mmCIF file of C-alpha atoms and ligand atoms in Angstrom:
data_model
loop_
_atom_site.group_PDB
_atom_site.id
_atom_site.type_symbol
_atom_site.label_atom_id
_atom_site.label_comp_id
_atom_site.label_asym_id
_atom_site.label_seq_id
_atom_site.Cartn_x
_atom_site.Cartn_y
_atom_site.Cartn_z
ATOM 1 C CA MET A 1 -10.880 -28.838 37.291
ATOM 2 C CA ASN A 2 -11.209 -25.441 35.126
ATOM 3 C CA ASN A 3 -13.545 -26.475 31.822
ATOM 4 C CA TYR A 4 -13.357 -23.375 29.042
ATOM 5 C CA LYS A 5 -15.679 -23.334 26.282
ATOM 6 C CA ILE A 6 -13.761 -23.154 22.870
ATOM 7 C CA ALA A 7 -15.511 -21.934 19.777
ATOM 8 C CA VAL A 8 -13.790 -23.335 16.710
ATOM 9 C CA ILE A 9 -13.916 -21.793 13.277
ATOM 10 C CA LYS A 10 -12.019 -23.876 10.986
ATOM 11 C CA GLY A 11 -12.916 -21.939 7.651
ATOM 12 C CA ASP A 12 -11.703 -22.469 4.280
ATOM 13 C CA GLY A 13 -8.573 -23.502 2.470
ATOM 14 C CA ILE A 14 -6.053 -24.780 5.011
ATOM 15 C CA GLY A 15 -7.930 -23.641 7.902
ATOM 16 C CA PRO A 16 -9.537 -27.274 8.784
ATOM 17 C CA GLU A 17 -5.939 -28.511 8.418
ATOM 18 C CA ILE A 18 -4.044 -26.408 10.724
ATOM 19 C CA VAL A 19 -6.916 -25.984 13.308
ATOM 20 C CA ASP A 20 -7.052 -29.692 13.748
ATOM 21 C CA GLU A 21 -3.304 -29.688 14.776
ATOM 22 C CA ALA A 22 -3.784 -26.996 16.941
ATOM 23 C CA ILE A 23 -6.552 -29.046 18.447
ATOM 24 C CA LYS A 24 -4.337 -31.993 18.951
ATOM 25 C CA VAL A 25 -1.942 -29.936 20.786
ATOM 26 C CA LEU A 26 -4.381 -28.361 23.011
ATOM 27 C CA ASP A 27 -5.696 -31.436 23.859
ATOM 28 C CA ALA A 28 -2.481 -32.868 24.809
ATOM 29 C CA VAL A 29 -1.481 -29.991 27.274
ATOM 30 C CA ALA A 30 -4.907 -29.738 28.639
ATOM 31 C CA SER A 31 -4.630 -33.418 29.885
ATOM 32 C CA LYS A 32 -1.318 -32.550 31.567
ATOM 33 C CA GLU A 33 -2.110 -29.182 33.341
ATOM 34 C CA ASN A 34 -5.613 -30.715 34.168
ATOM 35 C CA PHE A 35 -8.169 -28.403 32.421
ATOM 36 C CA ASN A 36 -10.585 -29.333 30.225
ATOM 37 C CA LEU A 37 -11.662 -27.786 26.823
ATOM 38 C CA GLU A 38 -15.153 -28.086 25.211
ATOM 39 C CA TYR A 39 -15.273 -27.287 21.548
ATOM 40 C CA ASN A 40 -18.229 -26.020 19.297
ATOM 41 C CA GLU A 41 -17.268 -25.643 15.602
ATOM 42 C CA PHE A 42 -18.959 -22.665 13.966
ATOM 43 C CA LEU A 43 -18.984 -21.447 10.293
ATOM 44 C CA LEU A 44 -17.227 -18.328 8.827
ATOM 45 C CA GLY A 45 -16.363 -17.215 5.348
ATOM 46 C CA GLY A 46 -16.812 -19.375 2.324
ATOM 47 C CA SER A 47 -18.014 -22.748 4.098
ATOM 48 C CA ALA A 48 -20.588 -20.458 5.616
ATOM 49 C CA VAL A 49 -21.704 -18.667 2.189
ATOM 50 C CA ASP A 50 -21.993 -22.511 0.931
ATOM 51 C CA VAL A 51 -24.348 -23.674 3.991
ATOM 52 C CA PHE A 52 -26.159 -20.176 5.095
ATOM 53 C CA ASP A 53 -25.392 -17.987 1.940
ATOM 54 C CA ASN A 54 -23.907 -15.644 4.476
ATOM 55 C CA PRO A 55 -20.200 -15.196 5.476
ATOM 56 C CA CYS A 56 -20.899 -14.464 9.183
ATOM 57 C CA PRO A 57 -24.329 -16.129 10.153
ATOM 58 C CA ASP A 58 -25.613 -15.061 13.362
ATOM 59 C CA GLU A 59 -25.287 -18.450 14.805
ATOM 60 C CA THR A 60 -21.578 -18.137 14.749
ATOM 61 C CA ILE A 61 -21.573 -14.720 16.144
ATOM 62 C CA LYS A 62 -23.854 -15.972 19.093
ATOM 63 C CA GLY A 63 -21.538 -19.219 19.582
ATOM 64 C CA CYS A 64 -18.497 -17.096 19.789
ATOM 65 C CA LEU A 65 -20.073 -14.641 22.669
ATOM 66 C CA ASN A 66 -21.229 -17.827 24.459
ATOM 67 C CA ALA A 67 -17.409 -19.203 24.478
ATOM 68 C CA ASN A 68 -14.553 -18.155 26.434
ATOM 69 C CA ALA A 69 -12.494 -18.121 23.513
ATOM 70 C CA VAL A 70 -12.512 -18.404 19.877
ATOM 71 C CA LEU A 71 -9.818 -20.404 17.810
ATOM 72 C CA PHE A 72 -9.876 -19.455 14.196
ATOM 73 C CA GLY A 73 -8.198 -20.967 11.053
ATOM 74 C CA SER A 74 -8.417 -18.897 7.757
ATOM 75 C CA ILE A 75 -11.020 -18.048 5.256
ATOM 76 C CA GLY A 76 -11.462 -17.078 1.483
ATOM 77 C CA GLY A 77 -10.688 -18.800 -1.922
ATOM 78 C CA GLU A 78 -11.164 -18.385 -5.284
ATOM 79 C CA LYS A 79 -14.503 -19.909 -5.562
ATOM 80 C CA TRP A 80 -16.035 -17.050 -3.557
ATOM 81 C CA ASP A 81 -13.917 -14.199 -5.219
ATOM 82 C CA ASN A 82 -16.283 -12.955 -7.429
ATOM 83 C CA LEU A 83 -19.448 -12.543 -5.140
ATOM 84 C CA PRO A 84 -20.897 -9.270 -3.900
ATOM 85 C CA LYS A 85 -18.854 -7.783 -1.376
ATOM 86 C CA GLU A 86 -21.392 -8.578 1.532
ATOM 87 C CA LYS A 87 -21.250 -12.206 0.290
ATOM 88 C CA ARG A 88 -17.335 -12.661 0.304
ATOM 89 C CA PRO A 89 -15.626 -14.353 2.873
ATOM 90 C CA GLU A 90 -13.274 -11.655 4.021
ATOM 91 C CA PHE A 91 -16.257 -9.339 4.548
ATOM 92 C CA GLY A 92 -17.187 -12.335 7.054
ATOM 93 C CA LEU A 93 -14.083 -12.235 9.115
ATOM 94 C CA LEU A 94 -14.638 -8.310 9.349
ATOM 95 C CA LYS A 95 -17.973 -8.440 10.347
ATOM 96 C CA LEU A 96 -17.065 -10.890 13.220
ATOM 97 C CA ARG A 97 -14.438 -8.804 14.242
ATOM 98 C CA LYS A 98 -16.502 -6.026 14.612
ATOM 99 C CA SER A 99 -19.347 -7.598 15.917
ATOM 100 C CA LEU A 100 -17.350 -9.100 18.569
ATOM 101 C CA GLY A 101 -15.712 -5.998 19.545
ATOM 102 C CA LEU A 102 -12.130 -7.290 18.627
ATOM 103 C CA PHE A 103 -10.675 -3.733 18.371
ATOM 104 C CA ALA A 104 -7.320 -4.786 19.165
ATOM 105 C CA ASN A 105 -4.882 -7.331 17.299
ATOM 106 C CA VAL A 106 -1.331 -8.401 18.810
ATOM 107 C CA ARG A 107 0.733 -9.970 16.292
ATOM 108 C CA PRO A 108 4.125 -11.063 17.993
ATOM 109 C CA ALA A 109 6.990 -11.880 15.741
ATOM 110 C CA ILE A 110 9.667 -13.460 17.640
ATOM 111 C CA ILE A 111 12.678 -15.462 15.755
ATOM 112 C CA PHE A 112 13.418 -19.113 16.513
ATOM 113 C CA ASP A 113 17.135 -19.328 16.370
ATOM 114 C CA GLU A 114 16.747 -22.836 14.647
ATOM 115 C CA LEU A 115 15.294 -21.064 11.909
ATOM 116 C CA LEU A 116 17.946 -18.153 11.281
ATOM 117 C CA ASN A 117 18.369 -19.559 8.194
ATOM 118 C CA ALA A 118 14.873 -19.447 6.830
ATOM 119 C CA SER A 119 14.367 -15.813 6.381
ATOM 120 C CA THR A 120 15.437 -13.995 3.370
ATOM 121 C CA LEU A 121 17.429 -11.541 5.613
ATOM 122 C CA LYS A 122 20.816 -12.050 6.868
ATOM 123 C CA PRO A 123 21.173 -13.966 10.183
ATOM 124 C CA GLU A 124 22.929 -11.541 11.911
ATOM 125 C CA VAL A 125 20.081 -8.821 11.128
ATOM 126 C CA ILE A 126 17.230 -10.990 12.676
ATOM 127 C CA LYS A 127 19.074 -12.999 15.292
ATOM 128 C CA GLY A 128 17.221 -11.944 18.451
ATOM 129 C CA VAL A 129 14.215 -9.964 16.892
ATOM 130 C CA ASP A 130 11.349 -9.982 19.710
ATOM 131 C CA LEU A 131 8.713 -7.716 18.427
ATOM 132 C CA SER A 132 4.659 -7.402 18.502
ATOM 133 C CA VAL A 133 2.792 -5.221 16.069
ATOM 134 C CA VAL A 134 -0.507 -4.000 17.781
ATOM 135 C CA ARG A 135 -2.801 -3.278 15.066
ATOM 136 C CA GLU A 136 -6.013 -1.546 15.520
ATOM 137 C CA LEU A 137 -8.717 -3.854 13.830
ATOM 138 C CA THR A 138 -12.135 -2.575 13.959
ATOM 139 C CA GLY A 139 -11.826 1.090 12.374
ATOM 140 C CA GLY A 140 -9.737 3.006 10.130
ATOM 141 C CA ILE A 141 -9.822 2.658 6.366
ATOM 142 C CA TYR A 142 -11.076 -1.074 6.519
ATOM 143 C CA PHE A 143 -14.456 0.058 8.277
ATOM 144 C CA GLY A 144 -14.679 4.084 7.219
ATOM 145 C CA GLU A 145 -17.736 5.366 5.500
ATOM 146 C CA PRO A 146 -18.459 6.706 3.062
ATOM 147 C CA ARG A 147 -17.284 4.136 0.946
ATOM 148 C CA GLU A 148 -18.373 3.603 -2.942
ATOM 149 C CA LYS A 149 -17.711 2.313 -6.217
ATOM 150 C CA THR A 150 -18.891 3.199 -9.707
ATOM 151 C CA ALA A 151 -17.603 2.157 -12.837
ATOM 152 C CA ASP A 152 -15.649 5.405 -13.229
ATOM 153 C CA VAL A 153 -14.662 6.230 -9.509
ATOM 154 C CA ALA A 154 -14.128 4.448 -6.107
ATOM 155 C CA PHE A 155 -13.315 5.724 -2.468
ATOM 156 C CA ASN A 156 -12.834 4.817 0.858
ATOM 157 C CA THR A 157 -12.526 6.756 3.728
ATOM 158 C CA MET A 158 -9.729 6.409 6.346
ATOM 159 C CA ILE A 159 -11.535 7.543 9.855
ATOM 160 C CA TYR A 160 -10.290 7.409 13.577
ATOM 161 C CA THR A 161 -12.054 8.701 16.384
ATOM 162 C CA LYS A 162 -9.933 10.014 19.075
ATOM 163 C CA GLU A 163 -11.377 7.468 21.534
ATOM 164 C CA GLU A 164 -10.573 4.535 19.233
ATOM 165 C CA ILE A 165 -6.868 5.875 19.175
ATOM 166 C CA GLU A 166 -6.728 6.235 22.873
ATOM 167 C CA ARG A 167 -7.750 2.467 23.361
ATOM 168 C CA ILE A 168 -5.551 0.966 21.152
ATOM 169 C CA ALA A 169 -2.556 3.207 22.526
ATOM 170 C CA GLU A 170 -3.378 1.956 25.579
ATOM 171 C CA VAL A 171 -2.980 -1.909 24.721
ATOM 172 C CA ALA A 172 0.357 -0.990 22.859
ATOM 173 C CA PHE A 173 1.512 0.685 25.959
ATOM 174 C CA GLU A 174 0.661 -2.144 28.218
ATOM 175 C CA GLU A 175 1.894 -4.695 26.189
ATOM 176 C CA ALA A 176 5.394 -2.666 25.984
ATOM 177 C CA MET A 177 5.246 -2.658 29.913
ATOM 178 C CA LYS A 178 5.333 -6.443 29.605
ATOM 179 C CA ARG A 179 8.104 -6.138 27.342
ATOM 180 C CA ARG A 180 10.999 -3.866 26.977
ATOM 181 C CA LYS A 181 8.920 -0.687 27.065
ATOM 182 C CA LYS A 182 9.428 1.001 23.801
ATOM 183 C CA VAL A 183 6.580 1.926 21.670
ATOM 184 C CA THR A 184 6.792 2.803 17.976
ATOM 185 C CA SER A 185 3.745 4.450 16.641
ATOM 186 C CA VAL A 186 3.518 4.378 12.850
ATOM 187 C CA ASP A 187 1.437 6.679 10.951
ATOM 188 C CA LYS A 188 1.684 8.750 7.841
ATOM 189 C CA ALA A 189 1.305 12.285 9.579
ATOM 190 C CA ASN A 190 3.159 13.931 7.098
ATOM 191 C CA VAL A 191 0.330 13.752 4.858
ATOM 192 C CA LEU A 192 -2.732 12.365 6.590
ATOM 193 C CA GLU A 193 -5.265 14.459 8.942
ATOM 194 C CA VAL A 194 -6.015 11.097 10.405
ATOM 195 C CA SER A 195 -2.390 10.189 11.174
ATOM 196 C CA GLU A 196 -2.374 13.993 12.780
ATOM 197 C CA LEU A 197 -4.753 13.359 15.534
ATOM 198 C CA TRP A 198 -3.149 9.532 15.909
ATOM 199 C CA ARG A 199 -0.154 11.174 16.642
ATOM 200 C CA GLU A 200 -1.390 13.393 19.106
ATOM 201 C CA THR A 201 -3.651 11.237 20.819
ATOM 202 C CA VAL A 202 -1.026 8.549 21.257
ATOM 203 C CA GLU A 203 1.198 11.659 22.884
ATOM 204 C CA GLU A 204 -1.630 12.084 25.315
ATOM 205 C CA VAL A 205 -1.857 8.282 26.354
ATOM 206 C CA HIS A 206 1.936 8.134 26.760
ATOM 207 C CA LYS A 207 1.760 10.673 29.621
ATOM 208 C CA ARG A 208 0.205 7.948 31.463
ATOM 209 C CA TYR A 209 3.073 5.323 30.734
ATOM 210 C CA PRO A 210 6.318 7.743 31.741
ATOM 211 C CA LEU A 211 8.141 4.370 31.804
ATOM 212 C CA VAL A 212 7.631 3.620 28.337
ATOM 213 C CA GLU A 213 9.808 5.166 25.551
ATOM 214 C CA LEU A 214 7.828 6.333 22.590
ATOM 215 C CA GLU A 215 8.890 7.385 19.123
ATOM 216 C CA HIS A 216 6.737 8.090 16.014
ATOM 217 C CA MET A 217 7.678 6.711 12.577
ATOM 218 C CA TYR A 218 5.787 7.160 9.056
ATOM 219 C CA VAL A 219 4.803 4.121 7.744
ATOM 220 C CA ASP A 220 7.034 4.012 4.511
ATOM 221 C CA ASN A 221 10.042 4.521 6.853
ATOM 222 C CA ALA A 222 8.774 1.860 9.242
ATOM 223 C CA ALA A 223 8.759 -0.591 6.126
ATOM 224 C CA MET A 224 12.118 -0.040 5.337
ATOM 225 C CA GLN A 225 13.405 -0.005 8.891
ATOM 226 C CA LEU A 226 11.657 -3.071 9.441
ATOM 227 C CA VAL A 227 13.848 -5.024 7.120
ATOM 228 C CA ARG A 228 16.992 -2.779 7.526
ATOM 229 C CA ASN A 229 17.194 -3.323 11.468
ATOM 230 C CA PRO A 230 14.056 -5.038 13.023
ATOM 231 C CA LYS A 231 15.777 -5.433 16.155
ATOM 232 C CA GLN A 232 15.205 -1.802 17.066
ATOM 233 C CA PHE A 233 11.333 -2.639 17.529
ATOM 234 C CA ASP A 234 9.636 -3.425 20.620
ATOM 235 C CA VAL A 235 6.095 -2.781 20.016
ATOM 236 C CA ILE A 236 4.929 -1.250 16.933
ATOM 237 C CA LEU A 237 1.686 0.513 17.282
ATOM 238 C CA THR A 238 -0.320 1.496 14.484
ATOM 239 C CA GLY A 239 -3.792 1.375 12.574
ATOM 240 C CA ASN A 240 -5.660 -1.138 10.869
ATOM 241 C CA ILE A 241 -4.346 -0.982 7.054
ATOM 242 C CA PHE A 242 -0.746 -0.270 8.112
ATOM 243 C CA GLY A 243 -0.635 -2.911 10.272
ATOM 244 C CA ASP A 244 -2.009 -5.393 8.037
ATOM 245 C CA ILE A 245 0.845 -4.723 5.583
ATOM 246 C CA LEU A 246 3.538 -4.358 8.308
ATOM 247 C CA SER A 247 2.642 -7.789 9.771
ATOM 248 C CA ASP A 248 2.815 -9.709 6.607
ATOM 249 C CA GLU A 249 6.293 -7.861 6.422
ATOM 250 C CA ALA A 250 7.232 -8.683 9.572
ATOM 251 C CA SER A 251 6.340 -12.637 9.243
ATOM 252 C CA MET A 252 8.947 -12.760 6.512
ATOM 253 C CA ILE A 253 11.788 -11.470 8.990
ATOM 254 C CA ILE A 254 10.940 -14.603 11.033
ATOM 255 C CA GLY A 255 11.237 -16.932 7.858
ATOM 256 C CA SER A 256 7.570 -18.013 6.899
ATOM 257 C CA ILE A 257 4.092 -16.525 6.946
ATOM 258 C CA GLY A 258 3.254 -19.704 8.621
ATOM 259 C CA LEU A 259 4.742 -18.975 11.873
ATOM 260 C CA LEU A 260 3.081 -15.752 12.850
ATOM 261 C CA PRO A 261 0.209 -15.992 15.437
ATOM 262 C CA SER A 262 -2.275 -13.414 16.449
ATOM 263 C CA ALA A 263 -4.961 -12.606 19.304
ATOM 264 C CA SER A 264 -7.536 -10.090 18.567
ATOM 265 C CA ILE A 265 -8.758 -8.816 22.137
ATOM 266 C CA GLY A 266 -10.832 -5.860 23.249
ATOM 267 C CA GLY A 267 -14.069 -7.507 23.581
ATOM 268 C CA LYS A 268 -15.886 -10.146 25.690
ATOM 269 C CA VAL A 269 -14.229 -13.029 24.077
ATOM 270 C CA GLY A 270 -10.713 -12.903 22.373
ATOM 271 C CA LEU A 271 -10.170 -14.821 18.897
ATOM 272 C CA PHE A 272 -6.702 -16.371 18.230
ATOM 273 C CA GLU A 273 -5.975 -16.976 14.695
ATOM 274 C CA PRO A 274 -2.677 -17.281 12.258
ATOM 275 C CA ILE A 275 -1.949 -13.819 10.314
ATOM 276 C CA HIS A 276 -2.013 -15.923 7.228
ATOM 277 C CA GLY A 277 -4.675 -16.596 4.865
ATOM 278 C CA SER A 278 -6.145 -19.726 3.525
ATOM 279 C CA ALA A 279 -3.516 -20.620 0.870
ATOM 280 C CA PRO A 280 -6.143 -22.692 -1.428
ATOM 281 C CA ASP A 281 -3.242 -23.443 -3.695
ATOM 282 C CA ILE A 282 -2.040 -25.676 -0.919
ATOM 283 C CA ALA A 283 -5.209 -26.895 0.726
ATOM 284 C CA GLY A 284 -5.386 -30.596 1.183
ATOM 285 C CA GLN A 285 -2.092 -31.515 0.560
ATOM 286 C CA GLY A 286 -0.829 -31.807 4.119
ATOM 287 C CA ILE A 287 1.900 -29.452 3.452
ATOM 288 C CA ALA A 288 0.784 -26.379 5.453
ATOM 289 C CA ASN A 289 2.961 -25.062 8.603
ATOM 290 C CA PRO A 290 0.587 -25.429 11.662
ATOM 291 C CA ILE A 291 2.805 -23.773 13.659
ATOM 292 C CA ALA A 292 1.319 -20.080 13.428
ATOM 293 C CA THR A 293 -2.227 -21.648 14.353
ATOM 294 C CA ILE A 294 -0.472 -23.795 17.191
ATOM 295 C CA LEU A 295 1.113 -20.679 18.590
ATOM 296 C CA SER A 296 -2.227 -18.785 18.359
ATOM 297 C CA ALA A 297 -3.413 -21.599 20.544
ATOM 298 C CA ALA A 298 -0.753 -20.924 22.881
ATOM 299 C CA MET A 299 -1.739 -17.306 23.103
ATOM 300 C CA MET A 300 -5.328 -18.233 23.777
ATOM 301 C CA LEU A 301 -4.371 -20.375 26.536
ATOM 302 C CA ASP A 302 -2.290 -17.358 28.233
ATOM 303 C CA TYR A 303 -5.606 -15.370 27.592
ATOM 304 C CA LEU A 304 -7.332 -18.111 29.735
ATOM 305 C CA GLY A 305 -4.927 -17.717 32.469
ATOM 306 C CA GLU A 306 -3.469 -21.298 31.737
ATOM 307 C CA THR A 307 0.044 -20.085 31.356
ATOM 308 C CA LYS A 308 1.744 -23.260 32.116
ATOM 309 C CA ALA A 309 0.155 -25.281 29.409
ATOM 310 C CA ALA A 310 0.972 -22.084 27.072
ATOM 311 C CA GLN A 311 4.523 -22.491 27.691
ATOM 312 C CA ARG A 312 4.625 -26.153 27.319
ATOM 313 C CA ILE A 313 3.383 -25.467 23.625
ATOM 314 C CA ASN A 314 6.233 -22.743 22.965
ATOM 315 C CA THR A 315 8.760 -24.827 24.365
ATOM 316 C CA ALA A 316 7.461 -28.167 22.461
ATOM 317 C CA ILE A 317 7.708 -26.053 19.214
ATOM 318 C CA LYS A 318 11.197 -24.982 19.850
ATOM 319 C CA ASN A 319 12.433 -28.409 20.733
ATOM 320 C CA VAL A 320 10.283 -30.037 17.757
ATOM 321 C CA LEU A 321 12.404 -27.243 15.267
ATOM 322 C CA GLN A 322 15.762 -27.886 17.211
ATOM 323 C CA GLU A 323 15.358 -31.377 16.324
ATOM 324 C CA GLY A 324 15.068 -30.503 12.789
ATOM 325 C CA TYR A 325 11.420 -30.938 11.610
ATOM 326 C CA ARG A 326 10.298 -28.761 9.073
ATOM 327 C CA THR A 327 7.127 -28.590 7.324
ATOM 328 C CA LYS A 328 7.795 -27.980 3.254
ATOM 329 C CA ASP A 329 7.598 -24.157 3.448
ATOM 330 C CA LEU A 330 10.859 -24.257 5.545
ATOM 331 C CA ALA A 331 11.911 -27.557 4.016
ATOM 332 C CA SER A 332 15.262 -26.315 2.813
ATOM 333 C CA PHE A 333 16.339 -24.447 6.055
ATOM 334 C CA ASP A 334 18.688 -26.809 8.308
ATOM 335 C CA ALA A 335 15.836 -29.778 7.755
ATOM 336 C CA LYS A 336 16.563 -33.030 9.175
ATOM 337 C CA GLU A 337 13.209 -34.230 8.120
ATOM 338 C CA VAL A 338 10.269 -32.636 6.052
ATOM 339 C CA VAL A 339 7.251 -33.334 7.856
ATOM 340 C CA THR A 340 3.204 -33.304 6.636
ATOM 341 C CA THR A 341 0.988 -30.921 8.387
ATOM 342 C CA GLU A 342 -0.370 -34.023 10.451
ATOM 343 C CA GLU A 343 3.353 -34.802 11.678
ATOM 344 C CA MET A 344 4.146 -31.514 12.836
ATOM 345 C CA GLY A 345 0.846 -31.364 14.902
ATOM 346 C CA SER A 346 1.597 -34.724 16.487
ATOM 347 C CA LEU A 347 5.409 -34.006 17.108
ATOM 348 C CA ILE A 348 4.348 -30.724 19.055
ATOM 349 C CA ALA A 349 1.512 -32.471 20.605
ATOM 350 C CA GLU A 350 3.942 -35.502 21.856
ATOM 351 C CA HIS A 351 6.754 -33.016 23.188
ATOM 352 C CA ALA A 352 4.105 -30.534 24.895
ATOM 353 C CA SER A 353 3.138 -33.735 26.620
ATOM 354 C CA ASN A 354 6.464 -34.694 28.141
HETATM 355 C C1 LIG B 401 -5.518 -10.465 7.926
HETATM 356 C C2 LIG B 401 -5.908 -10.859 6.752
HETATM 357 C C3 LIG B 401 -7.622 -10.023 6.773
HETATM 358 C C4 LIG B 401 -7.198 -8.411 6.985
HETATM 359 C C5 LIG B 401 -8.276 -10.207 5.752
HETATM 360 C C6 LIG B 401 -8.705 -11.814 5.319
HETATM 361 C C7 LIG B 401 -9.719 -9.584 5.550
HETATM 362 O O1 LIG B 401 -5.311 -10.297 5.596
HETATM 363 O O2 LIG B 401 -6.028 -10.837 9.244
HETATM 364 O O3 LIG B 401 -4.528 -9.953 8.246
HETATM 365 O O4 LIG B 401 -7.005 -7.804 5.970
HETATM 366 O O5 LIG B 401 -7.564 -7.980 8.020
HETATM 367 MN MN1 LIG B 402 -3.317 -9.442 6.555
#
């Protein structure tokens, strides 16, 4: 029987609640498909600051490197907002991504027909949306040096090397080959030198993928096109900060930020997390939507090669939504019954083991 070591980072805010539900579902499909998951918990973000005075302890990095995959919830909260930058939860997550070499973040946004009414956009605009944002995750303005803040002036540096652009472009073209074979590379090449290099490099990598259609789009236009006609997109390839922004936008096409999973890959071990934050305002109330995390767990199983188990989860989510169960974020949309975080997890686990 295959045995997989999973590093679990529940994090802050709603993190623990949603990760618990993902584990419930993972256990259900593991026993069905005959593999074993061994979980080890590590701290990151605010909860790590509280214990170790460090948002990304070495122990956590080591624990992740020793695992086959990392399942992550969310980090952050008001309590830690006023700490110096190196002590803030967000810094911990960035350090972990960097330490694990996770330069590629894949964020699929696939519409559930059952939730067509949950989006603020018209059903006919979003029906059939199936896109994937490939976001560069360990470079760009998030990590560029120099960076500084004084009382009167502050700056960051948006920087990409050719090599960094090449490897993320490869991930995007590979992703497109598995999908509808179209890449939209998003940049701001009409203004930024870093985007000029981005565009040229993506063109070069494209030569190795003649079957894939490539188009370039300025980020402002992309933000507009995403709500005007999201169906035109297959793979969106973009840098760190543009990808951060566009993936939040993409989540609202689907109806709730509580629905978008992500896979961070490129290093020795993949990390799987919902795209949303720790939502401290609703933590502990049992109303968080665990679906983004459960979908992330399914992406993790795909990554581990347990594709049948992953499929079980995806189908189970669809079925539960079809039956009309909704967490509070989706409560007003064709809900038969509004359920708690825990109930949603149990329903999905049950369906997934049928
Ligand atoms: C995300 C988050 C993070 C990011 C924050 C928490 C640092 O918004 O994963 O999208 O900006 O990458
Ligand atoms: Mn974000």
